[in-house]
Coordinates of C-alpha atoms and ligand atoms in Angstrom, one line a residue:
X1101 CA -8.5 4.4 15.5
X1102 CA -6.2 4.8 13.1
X1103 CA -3.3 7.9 12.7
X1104 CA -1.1 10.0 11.0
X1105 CA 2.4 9.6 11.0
X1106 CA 4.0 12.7 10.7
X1107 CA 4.2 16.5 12.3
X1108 CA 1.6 17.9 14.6
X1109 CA 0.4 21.3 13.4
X1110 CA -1.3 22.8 15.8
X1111 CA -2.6 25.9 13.9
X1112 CA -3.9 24.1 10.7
X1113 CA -6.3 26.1 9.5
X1114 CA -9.6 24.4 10.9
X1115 CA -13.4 24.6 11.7
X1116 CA -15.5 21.9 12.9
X1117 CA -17.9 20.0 11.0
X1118 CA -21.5 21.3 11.1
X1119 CA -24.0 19.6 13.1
X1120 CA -25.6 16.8 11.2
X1121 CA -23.5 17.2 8.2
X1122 CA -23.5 13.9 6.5
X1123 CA -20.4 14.6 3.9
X1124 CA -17.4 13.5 5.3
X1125 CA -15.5 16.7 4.0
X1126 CA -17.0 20.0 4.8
X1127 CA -16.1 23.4 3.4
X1128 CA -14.8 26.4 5.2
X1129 CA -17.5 28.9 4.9
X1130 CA -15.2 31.9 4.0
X1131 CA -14.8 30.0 0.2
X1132 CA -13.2 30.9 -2.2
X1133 CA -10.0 31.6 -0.1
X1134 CA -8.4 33.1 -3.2
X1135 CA -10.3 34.9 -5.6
X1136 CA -9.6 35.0 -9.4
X1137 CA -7.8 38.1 -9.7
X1138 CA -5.9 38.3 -6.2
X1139 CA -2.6 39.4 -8.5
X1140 CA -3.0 41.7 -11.1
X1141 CA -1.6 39.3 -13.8
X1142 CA -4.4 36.8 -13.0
X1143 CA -7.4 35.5 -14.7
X1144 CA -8.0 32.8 -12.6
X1145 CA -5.7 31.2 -9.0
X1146 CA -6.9 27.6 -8.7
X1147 CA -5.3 24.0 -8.3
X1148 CA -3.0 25.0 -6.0
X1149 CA -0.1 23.8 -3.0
X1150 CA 0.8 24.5 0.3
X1151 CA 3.1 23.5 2.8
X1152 CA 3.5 24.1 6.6
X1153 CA 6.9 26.6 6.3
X1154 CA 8.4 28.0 9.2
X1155 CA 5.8 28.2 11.8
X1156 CA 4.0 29.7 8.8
X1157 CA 2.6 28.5 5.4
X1158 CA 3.8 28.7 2.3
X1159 CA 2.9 27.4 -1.5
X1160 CA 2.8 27.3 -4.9
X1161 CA -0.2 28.7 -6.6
X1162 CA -1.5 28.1 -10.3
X1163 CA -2.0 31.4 -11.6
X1164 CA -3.5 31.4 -15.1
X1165 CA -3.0 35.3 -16.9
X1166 CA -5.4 37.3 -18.6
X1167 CA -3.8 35.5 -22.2
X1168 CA -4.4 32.8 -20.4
X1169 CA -1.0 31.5 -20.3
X1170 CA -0.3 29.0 -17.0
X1171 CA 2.3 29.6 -14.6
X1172 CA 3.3 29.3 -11.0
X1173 CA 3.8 31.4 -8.7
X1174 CA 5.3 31.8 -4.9
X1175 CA 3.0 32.4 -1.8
X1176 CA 3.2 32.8 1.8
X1177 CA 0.4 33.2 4.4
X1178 CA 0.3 33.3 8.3
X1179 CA -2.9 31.3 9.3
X1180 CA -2.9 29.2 5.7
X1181 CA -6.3 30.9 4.4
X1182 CA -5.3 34.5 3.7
X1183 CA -2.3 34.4 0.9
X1184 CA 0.1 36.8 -0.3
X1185 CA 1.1 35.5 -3.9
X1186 CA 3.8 37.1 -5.3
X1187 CA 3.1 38.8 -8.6
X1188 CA 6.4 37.3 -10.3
X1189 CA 6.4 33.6 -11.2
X1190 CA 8.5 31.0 -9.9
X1191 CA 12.0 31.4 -11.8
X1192 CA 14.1 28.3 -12.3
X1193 CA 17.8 27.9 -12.0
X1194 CA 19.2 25.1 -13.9
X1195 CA 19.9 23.2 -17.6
X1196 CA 18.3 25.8 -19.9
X1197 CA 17.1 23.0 -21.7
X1198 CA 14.8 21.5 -19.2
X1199 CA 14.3 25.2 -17.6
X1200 CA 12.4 26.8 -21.2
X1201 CA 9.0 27.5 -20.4
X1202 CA 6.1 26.4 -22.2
X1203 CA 3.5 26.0 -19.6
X1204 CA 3.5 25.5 -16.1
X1205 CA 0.4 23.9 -13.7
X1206 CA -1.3 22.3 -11.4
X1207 CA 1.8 22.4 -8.8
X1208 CA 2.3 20.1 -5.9
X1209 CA 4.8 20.8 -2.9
X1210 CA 6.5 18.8 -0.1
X1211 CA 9.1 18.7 2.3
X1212 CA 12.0 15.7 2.4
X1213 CA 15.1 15.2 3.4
X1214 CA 15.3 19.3 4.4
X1215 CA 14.4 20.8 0.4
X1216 CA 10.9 21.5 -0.6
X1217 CA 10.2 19.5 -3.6
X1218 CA 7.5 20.9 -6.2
X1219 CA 6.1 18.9 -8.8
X1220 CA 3.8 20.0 -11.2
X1221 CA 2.6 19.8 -14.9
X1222 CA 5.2 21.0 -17.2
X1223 CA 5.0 21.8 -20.7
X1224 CA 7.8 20.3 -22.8
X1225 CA 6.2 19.3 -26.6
X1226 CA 3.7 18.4 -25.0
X1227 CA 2.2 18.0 -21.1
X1228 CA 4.8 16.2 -18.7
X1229 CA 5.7 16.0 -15.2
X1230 CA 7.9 18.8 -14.0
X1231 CA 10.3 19.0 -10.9
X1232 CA 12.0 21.1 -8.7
X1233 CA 13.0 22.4 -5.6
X1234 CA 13.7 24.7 -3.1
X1235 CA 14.2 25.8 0.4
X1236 CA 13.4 29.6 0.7
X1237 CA 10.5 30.1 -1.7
X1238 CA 12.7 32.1 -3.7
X1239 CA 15.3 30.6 -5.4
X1240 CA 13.9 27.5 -7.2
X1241 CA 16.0 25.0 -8.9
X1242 CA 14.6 22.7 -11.7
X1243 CA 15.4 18.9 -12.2
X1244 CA 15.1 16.5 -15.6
X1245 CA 11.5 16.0 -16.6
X1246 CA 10.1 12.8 -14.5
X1247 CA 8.7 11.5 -17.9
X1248 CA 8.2 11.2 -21.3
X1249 CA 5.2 13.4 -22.5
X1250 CA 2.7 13.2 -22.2
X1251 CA 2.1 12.8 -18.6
X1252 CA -0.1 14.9 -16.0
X1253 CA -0.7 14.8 -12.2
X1254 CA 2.5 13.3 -10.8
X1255 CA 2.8 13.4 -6.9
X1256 CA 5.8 12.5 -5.1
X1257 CA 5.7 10.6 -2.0
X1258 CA 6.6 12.4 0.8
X1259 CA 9.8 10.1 2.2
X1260 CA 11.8 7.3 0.4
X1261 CA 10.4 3.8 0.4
X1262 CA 12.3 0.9 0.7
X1263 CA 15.5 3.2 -0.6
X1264 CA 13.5 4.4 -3.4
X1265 CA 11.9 7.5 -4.6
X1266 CA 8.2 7.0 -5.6
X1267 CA 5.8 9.1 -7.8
X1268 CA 2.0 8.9 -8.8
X1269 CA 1.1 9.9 -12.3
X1270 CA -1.3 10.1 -14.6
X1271 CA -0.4 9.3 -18.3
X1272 CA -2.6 11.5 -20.8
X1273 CA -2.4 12.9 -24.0
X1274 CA -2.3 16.5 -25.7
X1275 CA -5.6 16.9 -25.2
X1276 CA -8.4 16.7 -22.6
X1277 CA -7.5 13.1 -22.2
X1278 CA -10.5 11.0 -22.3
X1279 CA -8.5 7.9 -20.1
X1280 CA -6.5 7.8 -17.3
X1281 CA -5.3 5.6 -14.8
X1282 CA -3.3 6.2 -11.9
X1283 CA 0.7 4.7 -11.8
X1284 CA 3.7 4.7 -9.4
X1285 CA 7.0 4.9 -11.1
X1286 CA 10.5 4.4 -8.5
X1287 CA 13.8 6.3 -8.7
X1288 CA 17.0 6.1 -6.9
X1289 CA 18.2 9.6 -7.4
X1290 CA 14.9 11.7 -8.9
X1291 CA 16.4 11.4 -12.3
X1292 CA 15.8 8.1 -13.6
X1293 CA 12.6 7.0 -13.5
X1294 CA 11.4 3.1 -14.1
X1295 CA 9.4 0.0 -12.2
X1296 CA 6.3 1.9 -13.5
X1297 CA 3.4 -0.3 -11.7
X1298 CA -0.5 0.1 -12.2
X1299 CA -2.4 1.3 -9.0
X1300 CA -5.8 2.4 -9.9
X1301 CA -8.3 2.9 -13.0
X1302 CA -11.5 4.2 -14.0
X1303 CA -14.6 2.4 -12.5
X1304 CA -17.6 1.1 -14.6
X1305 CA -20.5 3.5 -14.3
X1306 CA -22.5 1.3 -13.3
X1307 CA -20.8 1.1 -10.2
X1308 CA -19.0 4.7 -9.2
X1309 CA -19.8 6.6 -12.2
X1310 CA -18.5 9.9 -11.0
X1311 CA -14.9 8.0 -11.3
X1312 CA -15.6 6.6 -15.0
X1313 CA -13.5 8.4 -17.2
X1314 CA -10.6 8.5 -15.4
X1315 CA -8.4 9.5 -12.5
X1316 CA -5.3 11.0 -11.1
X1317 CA -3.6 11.3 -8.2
X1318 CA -4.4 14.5 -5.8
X1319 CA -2.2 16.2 -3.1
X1320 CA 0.8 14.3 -1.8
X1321 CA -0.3 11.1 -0.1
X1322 CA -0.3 11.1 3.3
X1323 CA 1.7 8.6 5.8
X1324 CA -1.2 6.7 8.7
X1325 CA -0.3 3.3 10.7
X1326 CA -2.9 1.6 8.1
X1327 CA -1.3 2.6 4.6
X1328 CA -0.9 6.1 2.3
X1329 CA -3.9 7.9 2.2
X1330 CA -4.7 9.3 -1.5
X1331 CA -7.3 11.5 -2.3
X1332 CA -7.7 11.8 -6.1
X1333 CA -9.6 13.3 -8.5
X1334 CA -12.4 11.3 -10.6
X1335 CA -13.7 12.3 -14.0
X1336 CA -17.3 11.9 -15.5
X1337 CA -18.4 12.6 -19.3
X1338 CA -21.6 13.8 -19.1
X1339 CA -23.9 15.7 -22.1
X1340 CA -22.5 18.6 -20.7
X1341 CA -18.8 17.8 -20.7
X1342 CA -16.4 16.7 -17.5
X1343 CA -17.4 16.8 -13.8
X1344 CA -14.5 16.7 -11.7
X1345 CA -15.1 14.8 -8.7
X1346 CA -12.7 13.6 -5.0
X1347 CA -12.6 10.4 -3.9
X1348 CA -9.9 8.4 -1.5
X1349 CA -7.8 5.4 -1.1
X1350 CA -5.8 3.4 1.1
X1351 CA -2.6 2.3 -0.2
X1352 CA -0.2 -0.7 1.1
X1353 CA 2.6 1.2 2.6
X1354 CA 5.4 -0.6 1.4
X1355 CA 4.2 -1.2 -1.9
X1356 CA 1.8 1.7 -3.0
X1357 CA 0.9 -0.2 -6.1
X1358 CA -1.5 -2.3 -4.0
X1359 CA -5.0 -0.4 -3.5
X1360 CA -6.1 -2.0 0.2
X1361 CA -9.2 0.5 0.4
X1362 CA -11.2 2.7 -2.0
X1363 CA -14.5 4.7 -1.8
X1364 CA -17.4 4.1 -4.2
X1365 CA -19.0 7.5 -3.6
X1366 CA -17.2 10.9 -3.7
X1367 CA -16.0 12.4 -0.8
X1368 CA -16.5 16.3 -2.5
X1369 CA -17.8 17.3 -6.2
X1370 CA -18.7 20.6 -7.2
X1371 CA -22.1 21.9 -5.2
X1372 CA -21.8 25.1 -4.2
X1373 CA -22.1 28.0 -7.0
X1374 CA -18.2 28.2 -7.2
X1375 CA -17.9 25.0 -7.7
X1376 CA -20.8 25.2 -10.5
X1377 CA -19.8 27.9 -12.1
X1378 CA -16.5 29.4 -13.0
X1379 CA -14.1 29.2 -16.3
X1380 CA -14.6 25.8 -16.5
X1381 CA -17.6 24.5 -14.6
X1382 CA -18.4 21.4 -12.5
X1383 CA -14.3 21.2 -11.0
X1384 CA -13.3 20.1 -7.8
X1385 CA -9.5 19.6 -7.7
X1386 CA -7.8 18.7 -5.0
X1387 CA -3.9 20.2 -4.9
X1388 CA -3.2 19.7 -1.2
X1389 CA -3.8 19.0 2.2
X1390 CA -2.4 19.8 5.3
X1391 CA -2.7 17.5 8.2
X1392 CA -1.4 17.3 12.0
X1393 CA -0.8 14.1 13.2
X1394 CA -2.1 15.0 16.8
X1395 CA -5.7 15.4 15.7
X1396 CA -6.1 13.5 12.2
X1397 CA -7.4 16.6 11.1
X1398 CA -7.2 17.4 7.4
X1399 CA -7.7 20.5 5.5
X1400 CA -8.0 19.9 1.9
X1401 CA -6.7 22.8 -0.7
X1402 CA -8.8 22.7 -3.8
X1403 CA -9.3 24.4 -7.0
X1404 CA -12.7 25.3 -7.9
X1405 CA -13.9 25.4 -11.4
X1406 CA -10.9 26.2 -12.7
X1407 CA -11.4 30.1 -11.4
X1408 CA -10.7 30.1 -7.7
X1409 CA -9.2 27.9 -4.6
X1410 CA -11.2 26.5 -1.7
X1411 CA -10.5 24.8 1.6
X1412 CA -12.3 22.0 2.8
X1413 CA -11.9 20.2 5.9
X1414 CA -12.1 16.4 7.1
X1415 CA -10.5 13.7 9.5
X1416 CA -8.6 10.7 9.4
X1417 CA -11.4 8.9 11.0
X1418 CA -13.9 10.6 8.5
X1419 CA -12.4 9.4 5.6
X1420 CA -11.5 5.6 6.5
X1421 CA -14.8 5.3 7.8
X1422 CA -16.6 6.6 4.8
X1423 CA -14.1 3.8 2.9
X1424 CA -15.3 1.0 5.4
X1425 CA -19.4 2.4 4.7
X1426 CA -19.1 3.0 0.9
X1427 CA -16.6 0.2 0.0
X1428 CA -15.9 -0.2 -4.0
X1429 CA -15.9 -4.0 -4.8
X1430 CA -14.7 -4.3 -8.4
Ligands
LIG1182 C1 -7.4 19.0 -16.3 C2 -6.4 20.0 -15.8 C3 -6.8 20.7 -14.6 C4 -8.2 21.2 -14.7 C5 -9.2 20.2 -15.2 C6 -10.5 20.7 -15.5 O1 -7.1 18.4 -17.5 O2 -6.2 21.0 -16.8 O3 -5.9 21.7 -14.3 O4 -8.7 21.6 -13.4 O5 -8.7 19.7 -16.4 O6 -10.5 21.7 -16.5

């Protein structure tokens, strides 16, 4: 058995895996947690973050308006599945150069070294990787941009290794990207970014063809005895446009660059109607998870169809014995 390394969280949001369910991730059957107009700015509240925060939860939520302009805004909830988003968005203190909005999405969080880092995708001529942070949910402070534009998806790692900070990214374009791999960049002091290193690309279709247009990196990676865990998203061009797609990964702990395990099949693609249906059909998009160390459990925070956020729910166990079963062999 393999396990977590980190916090136990005893009230993760949870329920058990139906009998004879044969997906490795299961859905909590209140979806959508949040529903498209929960503020009353909001078109749409989807690819979204959360954090354990205080005995509580907290998060950033992706809260496109009815101009449809992107933005990201502050939430706190009790149990983790009912939210209170704040109507404002997240305000950043710092170099008004970096802190000019253009567009703000797709937000990830963590905790380190006692801040709560967000990361998310930040518009600066053109899509890059924004970052900030904050310890109250209410004063936010901004950082340089990770990267050059144009960049999407960047996830931190949630502790130092080897000395170093490490990201995931996804380098892109100003479009809808029709590429995309998956790289770790280092930094010493979450300024200077460099040591950029390939992880993971696109897959021929005739072997996963769910992940053959490309990839990027999900919610943070989390910490087991075996190696980072990454669940990422996988993209398919089909006559009806993108399907958006999960899979997962094992990577060497040390150096995340090395891929030690990765899933041929999906572990969660759009199924139920929304999932199917929404702004932009056919998206699962995983933002998040939450895990506690205790259990292995895993509850997944995902954006649906670009319109609303899910949950989802899995195991440690689940997911590297789903690897071990459906086992990509490029
Ligand atoms: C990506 C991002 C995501 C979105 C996805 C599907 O490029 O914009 O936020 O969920 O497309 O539309």
């Amino acid at each position: 058995m393999s396990h977590i390394i980190g916090q136990s969280l005893p009230n993760i949001p949870w329920q058990d895996k139906p009998q004879g369910y044969d997906m490795p991730v299961w859905r909590y059957t209140g979806n959508p947690i949040i529903q498209r107009h929960q503020i009353p700015s909001s078109n749409s509240i989807f690819n979204s973050a959360v954090v354990p925060y205080k005995g509580k939860f907290a998060g950033v939520f992706r809260c496109d308006s009815k101009s449809i302009s992107m933005d990201i805004f502050p939430g706190f909830s009790d149990d983790g599945i009912h939210w209170n988003i704040n109507p404002d968005p997240v305000h950043f203190e710092g170099d008004p150069d970096v802190t000019k909005r253009e567009y703000r999405y797709d937000p990830r969080v963590l905790y380190m070294d006692g801040k709560y880092y967000i990361t998310w995708c930040n518009g600066y001529h053109g899509p890059t990787i924004g970052l900030g942070w904050t310890d109250d949910f209410k004063t936010f402070h901004q950082l340089e941009n990770a990267f050059l534009p144009y960049n999407r998806n960047g996830v931190l790692f949630p502790r130092k290794i080897n000395g170093m900070y490490m990201m995931l990214s996804r380098p892109s374009d100003t479009g809808h990207t029709p590429f995309g791999d998956i790289f770790c960049s280092q930094s010493p002091d979450l300024t200077f970014w460099g040591k950029h290193r390939y992880v993971m690309g696109t897959v021929n279709g005739d072997v996963s063809a769910w992940q053959s247009k490309k990839i990027g990196p999900g919610p943070v990676p989390i910490e087991t005895d075996e190696g980072w865990l990454l669940i990422y998203h996988g993209v398919i061009n089909t006559c009806n446009g993108f399907v958006y797609r999960v899979g997962v990964a094992l990577l060497d702990i040390d150096q995340p660059w090395i891929v030690k395990k990765r899933s041929a099949y999906y572990i969660l693609g759009p199924q139920e109607l929304y999932e199917l249906a929404g702004d932009v059909p056919n998206v699962t998009f995983p933002c998040a998870t939450l895990t506690d160390a205790d259990t292995g459990r895993i509850a997944i925070y995902y954006g649906c169809a670009d319109t609303v956020t899910g949950l989802a729910f899995t195991t440690l166990d689940e997911l590297m014995q789903y690897m071990d079963d459906h086992p990509l062999i490029l």
